[in-house]
Short mmCIF file of C-alpha atoms and ligand atoms in Angstrom, two decimals:
data_model
loop_
_atom_site.label_atom_id
_atom_site.label_comp_id
_atom_site.label_asym_id
_atom_site.label_seq_id
_atom_site.Cartn_x
_atom_site.Cartn_y
_atom_site.Cartn_z
CA MET A 31 61.68 -101.87 24.29
CA SER A 32 60.44 -99.54 22.59
CA THR A 33 59.56 -99.97 18.76
CA LEU A 34 60.40 -96.23 17.46
CA THR A 35 62.38 -96.11 14.40
CA THR A 36 65.27 -93.48 15.56
CA PRO A 37 64.78 -90.32 14.83
CA GLY A 38 67.36 -87.94 13.73
CA ILE A 39 69.18 -84.49 15.53
CA ALA A 40 66.19 -81.92 14.75
CA SER A 41 63.85 -83.95 17.11
CA ARG A 42 65.54 -84.47 20.76
CA LEU A 43 63.98 -83.16 23.32
CA THR A 44 64.32 -78.99 23.50
CA ASP A 45 62.51 -76.79 25.73
CA LYS A 46 60.76 -73.54 24.94
CA TYR A 47 64.08 -71.78 26.52
CA GLY A 48 66.81 -73.68 23.67
CA ARG A 49 67.72 -75.90 26.64
CA ALA A 50 68.15 -80.00 25.51
CA ILE A 51 66.71 -82.39 28.22
CA THR A 52 69.17 -85.08 27.51
CA ASP A 53 69.19 -86.56 31.20
CA LEU A 54 66.44 -88.15 32.84
CA ARG A 55 65.84 -89.90 36.08
CA VAL A 56 63.75 -92.45 38.26
CA SER A 57 62.86 -93.35 40.49
CA VAL A 58 61.64 -96.76 41.63
CA THR A 59 60.00 -96.92 44.00
CA ASP A 60 59.01 -94.55 47.27
CA ARG A 61 60.02 -95.99 49.23
CA CYS A 62 63.05 -95.84 51.96
CA ASN A 63 64.56 -96.99 54.63
CA TYR A 64 66.89 -93.86 56.04
CA LYS A 65 64.43 -90.86 57.23
CA CYS A 66 66.89 -88.24 56.82
CA ILE A 67 66.28 -85.73 58.35
CA TYR A 68 66.39 -83.41 55.61
CA CYS A 69 64.17 -84.44 53.54
CA ARG A 70 61.53 -87.04 55.53
CA THR A 71 59.99 -86.89 58.64
CA GLY A 72 60.26 -89.48 61.56
CA ASN A 73 57.07 -91.06 60.62
CA ASP A 74 56.05 -94.02 58.78
CA GLY A 75 52.07 -94.23 57.18
CA ALA A 76 52.31 -93.18 53.51
CA GLN A 77 51.50 -94.73 50.64
CA TYR A 78 53.67 -95.96 48.35
CA SER A 79 53.40 -96.29 45.25
CA GLU A 80 56.30 -97.99 41.85
CA LEU A 81 55.42 -99.87 38.77
CA PRO A 82 57.08 -103.24 36.98
CA LEU A 83 60.49 -102.44 36.05
CA ASN A 84 59.18 -103.68 32.82
CA ASP A 85 56.73 -100.16 32.49
CA TYR A 86 59.31 -98.77 33.45
CA LEU A 87 62.23 -100.07 30.93
CA ARG A 88 59.60 -98.69 28.65
CA ILE A 89 59.03 -95.19 29.79
CA VAL A 90 62.93 -94.65 29.60
CA GLY A 91 62.85 -96.66 25.91
CA VAL A 92 61.20 -94.30 24.26
CA PHE A 93 62.53 -91.54 26.32
CA VAL A 94 65.21 -92.74 24.34
CA THR A 95 64.63 -91.88 20.84
CA LEU A 96 63.94 -88.40 21.89
CA GLY A 97 67.51 -87.62 22.45
CA ILE A 98 68.18 -88.69 26.81
CA GLU A 99 72.14 -89.40 26.50
CA LYS A 100 72.03 -90.12 30.36
CA VAL A 101 69.60 -92.21 33.08
CA ARG A 102 69.93 -92.24 36.55
CA LEU A 103 68.04 -94.68 38.69
CA THR A 104 67.10 -93.37 42.22
CA GLY A 105 64.20 -92.82 44.66
CA GLY A 106 63.07 -93.15 47.27
CA GLU A 107 66.12 -95.96 48.31
CA PRO A 108 66.32 -97.66 44.38
CA LEU A 109 68.21 -100.50 46.29
CA LEU A 110 65.55 -101.82 48.25
CA ARG A 111 63.74 -103.11 43.90
CA ARG A 112 66.23 -106.05 45.09
CA ASP A 113 64.47 -106.86 41.01
CA LEU A 114 67.36 -104.08 39.82
CA PRO A 115 69.67 -105.44 38.37
CA SER A 116 67.57 -106.98 35.94
CA LEU A 117 66.37 -103.29 34.77
CA ILE A 118 69.30 -102.32 34.52
CA HIS A 119 70.94 -105.32 32.13
CA GLU A 120 68.66 -104.35 29.88
CA LEU A 121 68.99 -100.32 29.64
CA ALA A 122 72.14 -101.27 29.17
CA LYS A 123 71.09 -102.38 25.20
CA LEU A 124 69.05 -99.04 24.19
CA ARG A 125 70.92 -97.11 22.42
CA THR A 126 70.72 -93.22 22.64
CA THR A 127 70.04 -91.30 19.41
CA ASP A 128 73.56 -91.17 17.83
CA GLY A 129 74.19 -94.89 18.36
CA ALA A 130 76.10 -94.74 22.38
CA PRO A 131 74.84 -96.75 24.99
CA LEU A 132 73.32 -95.15 27.68
CA ASP A 133 75.29 -93.00 30.39
CA LEU A 134 73.56 -95.32 33.31
CA ALA A 135 74.38 -94.23 36.88
CA LEU A 136 72.48 -94.43 40.13
CA THR A 137 71.99 -92.20 43.56
CA THR A 138 71.73 -94.37 46.41
CA ASN A 139 71.96 -93.95 50.79
CA GLY A 140 75.25 -96.49 50.51
CA HIS A 141 72.86 -99.19 53.01
CA LEU A 142 72.28 -101.85 51.08
CA LEU A 143 75.42 -101.91 47.78
CA GLU A 144 77.68 -104.07 50.09
CA GLU A 145 76.61 -107.11 48.74
CA MET A 146 74.34 -105.53 45.29
CA ALA A 147 77.51 -103.49 43.94
CA GLN A 148 78.68 -106.08 41.97
CA PRO A 149 75.53 -107.48 40.67
CA LEU A 150 75.58 -104.10 39.28
CA LYS A 151 78.04 -103.50 38.50
CA GLY A 152 78.09 -107.12 36.50
CA ALA A 153 74.34 -105.68 34.90
CA GLY A 154 75.91 -103.18 33.15
CA LEU A 155 75.82 -99.81 36.10
CA SER A 156 78.40 -97.05 34.44
CA ARG A 157 78.82 -94.75 38.32
CA VAL A 158 77.30 -95.24 41.22
CA THR A 159 77.03 -91.82 43.83
CA VAL A 160 76.70 -92.62 47.33
CA SER A 161 74.58 -90.16 49.71
CA MET A 162 76.46 -90.11 53.73
CA ASP A 163 75.66 -86.37 55.32
CA ALA A 164 78.53 -87.14 58.59
CA ILE A 165 81.52 -88.87 58.41
CA ASP A 166 81.41 -89.27 62.42
CA PRO A 167 78.88 -92.29 63.04
CA ASP A 168 76.37 -91.11 65.90
CA ILE A 169 76.15 -87.13 63.90
CA PHE A 170 75.08 -89.79 60.86
CA ALA A 171 72.68 -91.82 62.67
CA ARG A 172 71.32 -88.71 64.10
CA ILE A 173 70.31 -87.61 60.47
CA THR A 174 69.26 -90.72 59.12
CA ARG A 175 67.38 -92.13 62.31
CA VAL A 176 69.27 -95.75 61.87
CA PRO A 177 70.98 -96.59 64.32
CA GLY A 178 74.81 -97.85 63.50
CA SER A 179 73.80 -96.83 59.81
CA PHE A 180 77.40 -95.89 59.14
CA HIS A 181 79.56 -98.64 58.58
CA LYS A 182 76.99 -100.01 56.31
CA VAL A 183 77.41 -97.23 54.41
CA LEU A 184 81.69 -97.05 53.97
CA ALA A 185 80.83 -100.78 53.30
CA GLY A 186 78.73 -100.03 50.81
CA ILE A 187 81.33 -96.67 48.94
CA ARG A 188 84.41 -99.07 49.81
CA ALA A 189 82.41 -101.97 47.73
CA ALA A 190 82.13 -100.41 44.61
CA GLN A 191 85.55 -98.68 44.63
CA ARG A 192 85.67 -102.32 43.99
CA ALA A 193 83.22 -103.42 41.89
CA GLY A 194 84.60 -100.33 39.19
CA LEU A 195 81.81 -98.11 39.47
CA GLY A 196 84.06 -95.31 40.24
CA PRO A 197 85.37 -93.05 40.58
CA VAL A 198 82.03 -92.94 43.52
CA LYS A 199 80.66 -89.72 43.56
CA VAL A 200 79.60 -89.20 47.77
CA ASN A 201 77.21 -86.55 48.60
CA CYS A 202 76.12 -84.37 52.08
CA VAL A 203 73.81 -82.35 52.37
CA LEU A 204 74.82 -79.50 54.85
CA LEU A 205 72.78 -78.54 57.47
CA ARG A 206 74.43 -75.70 59.20
CA GLY A 207 73.70 -76.79 63.73
CA PHE A 208 73.49 -80.21 62.23
CA ASN A 209 76.68 -81.01 59.88
CA ASP A 210 78.83 -78.18 59.68
CA ASP A 211 80.97 -79.55 61.69
CA GLN A 212 82.21 -82.44 59.23
CA ILE A 213 83.83 -79.80 56.45
CA VAL A 214 86.87 -80.89 56.48
CA PRO A 215 86.31 -84.19 58.28
CA PHE A 216 84.61 -85.31 54.83
CA ALA A 217 87.95 -83.21 53.35
CA LYS A 218 89.55 -85.28 54.21
CA PHE A 219 87.83 -88.82 53.62
CA ALA A 220 87.91 -87.64 50.00
CA ARG A 221 91.77 -87.43 49.70
CA ASP A 222 92.08 -90.42 52.16
CA GLU A 223 89.27 -92.64 50.38
CA GLY A 224 89.39 -91.60 46.73
CA VAL A 225 85.98 -91.00 46.85
CA ILE A 226 85.12 -86.73 45.34
CA VAL A 227 82.97 -85.49 47.63
CA ARG A 228 80.09 -83.17 46.61
CA PHE A 229 78.53 -80.60 49.48
CA ILE A 230 75.01 -80.38 48.47
CA GLU A 231 73.66 -77.20 48.94
CA PHE A 232 69.44 -77.65 51.66
CA MET A 233 66.30 -77.15 49.17
CA PRO A 234 62.52 -76.18 50.36
CA LEU A 235 61.86 -80.44 49.55
CA GLU A 236 61.39 -82.48 52.55
CA GLU A 237 58.77 -83.30 54.61
CA ASP A 238 58.82 -81.35 58.04
CA ARG A 239 59.76 -77.62 57.84
CA LEU A 240 62.35 -77.11 58.26
CA TRP A 241 64.24 -75.06 56.10
CA THR A 242 65.23 -71.60 55.92
CA PRO A 243 67.82 -69.45 54.02
CA GLU A 244 69.86 -69.26 57.77
CA VAL A 245 70.12 -73.22 57.42
CA VAL A 246 71.93 -73.22 53.43
CA ILE A 247 75.71 -73.11 53.93
CA PRO A 248 76.71 -70.98 51.20
CA LEU A 249 79.25 -71.61 48.22
CA ASN A 250 81.66 -69.20 49.73
CA GLU A 251 80.92 -70.06 53.08
CA LEU A 252 81.62 -72.94 52.26
CA THR A 253 84.61 -72.30 49.73
CA GLU A 254 86.20 -70.76 52.71
CA ARG A 255 85.94 -72.95 55.62
CA LEU A 256 87.02 -75.63 53.27
CA SER A 257 90.33 -72.69 52.96
CA THR A 258 91.05 -73.59 56.39
CA PHE A 259 91.94 -76.80 55.78
CA ARG A 260 94.05 -76.27 52.50
CA PRO A 261 94.34 -73.05 49.71
CA LEU A 262 90.92 -74.37 47.33
CA VAL A 263 91.88 -74.89 43.16
CA PRO A 264 89.07 -74.83 41.21
CA LEU A 265 88.53 -77.47 38.71
CA SER A 266 87.31 -76.71 35.28
CA ALA A 267 83.76 -77.99 34.54
CA ASN A 268 84.11 -81.52 33.22
CA THR A 269 80.41 -80.61 30.90
CA PRO A 270 78.39 -77.66 30.34
CA SER A 271 75.38 -79.02 31.91
CA GLU A 272 77.78 -80.27 35.35
CA THR A 273 76.06 -78.74 38.04
CA ALA A 274 79.57 -79.47 40.34
CA ARG A 275 81.75 -76.65 40.38
CA ARG A 276 84.35 -78.58 41.38
CA TYR A 277 88.14 -78.27 43.65
CA THR A 278 90.77 -79.78 44.12
CA PHE A 279 93.20 -78.79 46.85
CA ASP A 280 97.14 -76.90 46.05
CA ASP A 281 98.99 -80.28 46.45
CA GLY A 282 95.60 -82.12 44.09
CA ILE A 283 94.96 -84.75 46.28
CA GLY A 284 90.86 -85.03 46.03
CA GLU A 285 87.83 -83.49 44.50
CA ILE A 286 85.70 -81.99 45.69
CA GLY A 287 82.29 -80.74 43.83
CA ILE A 288 80.22 -77.55 45.97
CA ILE A 289 76.44 -78.02 43.95
CA ALA A 290 74.65 -75.11 44.70
CA PRO A 291 71.29 -74.44 43.48
CA VAL A 292 69.56 -71.62 46.21
CA SER A 293 72.46 -70.11 46.16
CA GLN A 294 73.82 -69.94 42.99
CA ALA A 295 70.91 -71.35 40.35
CA PHE A 296 71.94 -72.75 37.04
CA CYS A 297 68.01 -73.14 36.32
CA GLY A 298 69.47 -72.02 32.54
CA HIS A 299 71.87 -74.55 31.84
CA CYS A 300 69.46 -76.76 33.35
CA SER A 301 69.64 -81.21 31.22
CA ARG A 302 66.35 -82.31 33.83
CA VAL A 303 63.19 -83.99 33.55
CA ARG A 304 62.39 -86.36 35.82
CA LEU A 305 59.72 -89.87 36.53
CA THR A 306 58.26 -89.69 39.57
CA SER A 307 58.31 -94.15 41.20
CA ASP A 308 54.64 -93.45 40.20
CA GLY A 309 55.06 -92.45 36.49
CA LYS A 310 54.37 -89.21 36.36
CA ILE A 311 56.68 -86.14 35.02
CA ARG A 312 58.38 -83.54 36.73
CA THR A 313 60.23 -80.96 34.11
CA CYS A 314 61.35 -79.07 37.33
CA LEU A 315 61.92 -80.22 40.97
CA PHE A 316 60.08 -77.47 42.44
CA SER A 317 56.85 -78.15 39.43
CA GLN A 318 53.35 -77.47 40.76
CA PHE A 319 52.45 -80.13 37.86
CA ASP A 320 52.59 -83.67 38.23
CA HIS A 321 52.39 -85.03 34.46
CA ASP A 322 50.42 -88.44 34.65
CA LEU A 323 52.04 -90.16 31.51
CA TYR A 324 52.29 -93.35 32.87
CA ALA A 325 48.25 -92.97 32.86
CA ARG A 326 48.45 -92.88 29.08
CA MET A 327 50.04 -96.00 28.36
CA GLN A 328 47.89 -97.92 30.77
CA ARG A 329 45.13 -96.03 28.20
CA GLY A 330 47.10 -97.67 25.95
CA ALA A 331 49.75 -94.77 24.40
CA THR A 332 51.27 -96.30 21.50
CA ASP A 333 54.79 -95.17 21.89
CA GLU A 334 54.42 -92.45 19.30
CA GLU A 335 51.75 -91.44 20.91
CA MET A 336 53.31 -90.89 24.45
CA ALA A 337 56.85 -89.77 22.57
CA ALA A 338 54.09 -86.43 21.76
CA TYR A 339 53.07 -86.32 25.36
CA ILE A 340 56.34 -86.12 26.33
CA ARG A 341 57.28 -83.41 24.22
CA SER A 342 54.20 -81.64 25.40
CA THR A 343 55.36 -81.59 29.12
CA ILE A 344 58.77 -80.36 27.86
CA GLU A 345 57.70 -77.76 26.18
CA LYS A 346 56.15 -76.24 29.05
CA LYS A 347 59.56 -76.77 31.52
CA GLU A 348 59.89 -73.95 33.88
CA ALA A 349 62.36 -71.21 33.54
CA ARG A 350 63.69 -71.34 37.13
CA HIS A 351 62.65 -71.29 40.76
CA HIS A 352 62.41 -69.67 42.86
CA ILE A 353 64.09 -70.16 46.34
CA GLY A 354 63.43 -67.51 48.27
CA GLU A 355 61.79 -65.53 46.88
CA PRO A 356 58.20 -64.08 48.07
CA ASP A 357 56.45 -65.99 45.35
CA PHE A 358 58.38 -69.69 45.63
CA LEU A 359 56.05 -72.07 47.17
CA LYS A 360 56.85 -75.71 48.16
CA PRO A 361 56.26 -77.91 45.31
CA SER A 362 54.18 -80.56 45.10
CA ARG A 363 55.56 -83.88 46.49
CA SER A 364 59.04 -84.09 49.06
CA MET A 365 62.05 -84.75 47.53
CA VAL A 366 61.48 -88.55 48.50
CA HIS A 367 58.49 -88.68 46.41
CA ILE A 368 60.12 -86.89 43.23
CA GLY A 369 62.63 -88.98 43.14
CA GLY A 370 66.43 -87.08 43.45
N1 LIG B 430 68.13 -93.47 48.64
C1 LIG B 430 68.61 -92.48 47.96
C2 LIG B 430 69.50 -91.97 47.97
O1 LIG B 430 69.96 -90.92 49.47
O2 LIG B 430 70.55 -91.32 47.54
C3 LIG B 430 68.20 -91.34 46.51
C4 LIG B 430 67.06 -90.33 46.33
S1 LIG B 430 67.39 -89.35 47.08
C5 LIG B 430 66.01 -88.57 47.51
C6 LIG B 430 68.99 -87.98 46.64
C7 LIG B 430 69.32 -87.99 46.91
O3 LIG B 430 68.60 -86.28 46.92
C8 LIG B 430 70.44 -87.22 48.09
O4 LIG B 430 71.42 -86.84 47.59
C9 LIG B 430 69.47 -87.02 49.12
O5 LIG B 430 70.70 -86.28 50.17
C10 LIG B 430 69.65 -85.18 47.78
N2 LIG B 430 67.92 -84.28 48.85
C11 LIG B 430 66.64 -85.03 49.98
N3 LIG B 430 66.19 -84.21 50.31
C12 LIG B 430 66.78 -82.53 49.63
C13 LIG B 430 66.44 -82.08 49.58
N4 LIG B 430 65.40 -81.44 51.11
N5 LIG B 430 67.57 -80.78 49.97
C14 LIG B 430 69.13 -81.02 49.28
N6 LIG B 430 69.44 -82.73 48.90
C15 LIG B 430 68.48 -83.22 49.19
#
């Protein structure tokens, strides 16, 4: 746990563009039991890296003294760390600079969630987001490259709802020609299962070279296609830095979110910073740089020195991504090795 005393609001993390950084994503492993076509290659053999959970705990503790309020655990597949409930149990004891408990969330592919939902809730997890890219089990298996995976994930979503980890959000990355026939089935799923379905535009973060602008289903096309099912009604944002545009249908049943980083970039109000599973800071998904916080910690840095280093990296946070522009360069890591 951090030894820093709680600093005042004036010392909260803010980048040079005036964005307050309040949201930390922590990848606890870059192993994954799925090989989603838009994320990974079909091959194994990559080198994996993960830290002892206590090291993540110390690092998160330092971030929290700098004004982090939301922590999302991710990966890789975070539920492959079977000791995850003990990390959550310790994180749940941390307090923000305002003295409030952290907003503790998890993003998972749901494959192991059925048995983990209750222990995660018991440990202090607030909410869960499950990635699910098709309602049709065959399409789902083609995307994840794991046969029989759909029913495990569905059972995981329902277990999370029963455990009180709701409202469960279900994230779907849409790819033209692969799963865009699932748009209306997902709208029905949101209404039938009482989950918030969020469609995410495909970003060039994959290990393979699948991304082209044509494969992306942009927000405007998506809202038109959803409206053929039922008229959409916009909802107001929950927070100023919310990435999803929220909608319901004309009868008020079901919630849909659309996250459109490609066609409607939201970098101007980005509040995020990421910690990779090997302890490096990433100031943007599309950054060309890693900032090696863990190396400093291993060399004996104090919490104060780590905090100073975090501040100096946030200073370098990129103004925006350059997807679709001539100067765009793929980031130095793919999504599975950054932590989504
Ligand atoms: N394994 C967990 C899961 O499946 O949710 C957590 C890690 S995964 C990398 C986090 C999120 O990133 C998932 O919702 C996934 O769909 C999304 N993602 C991965 N590659 C993406 C890409 N190229 N474009 C958009 N979203 C992507």
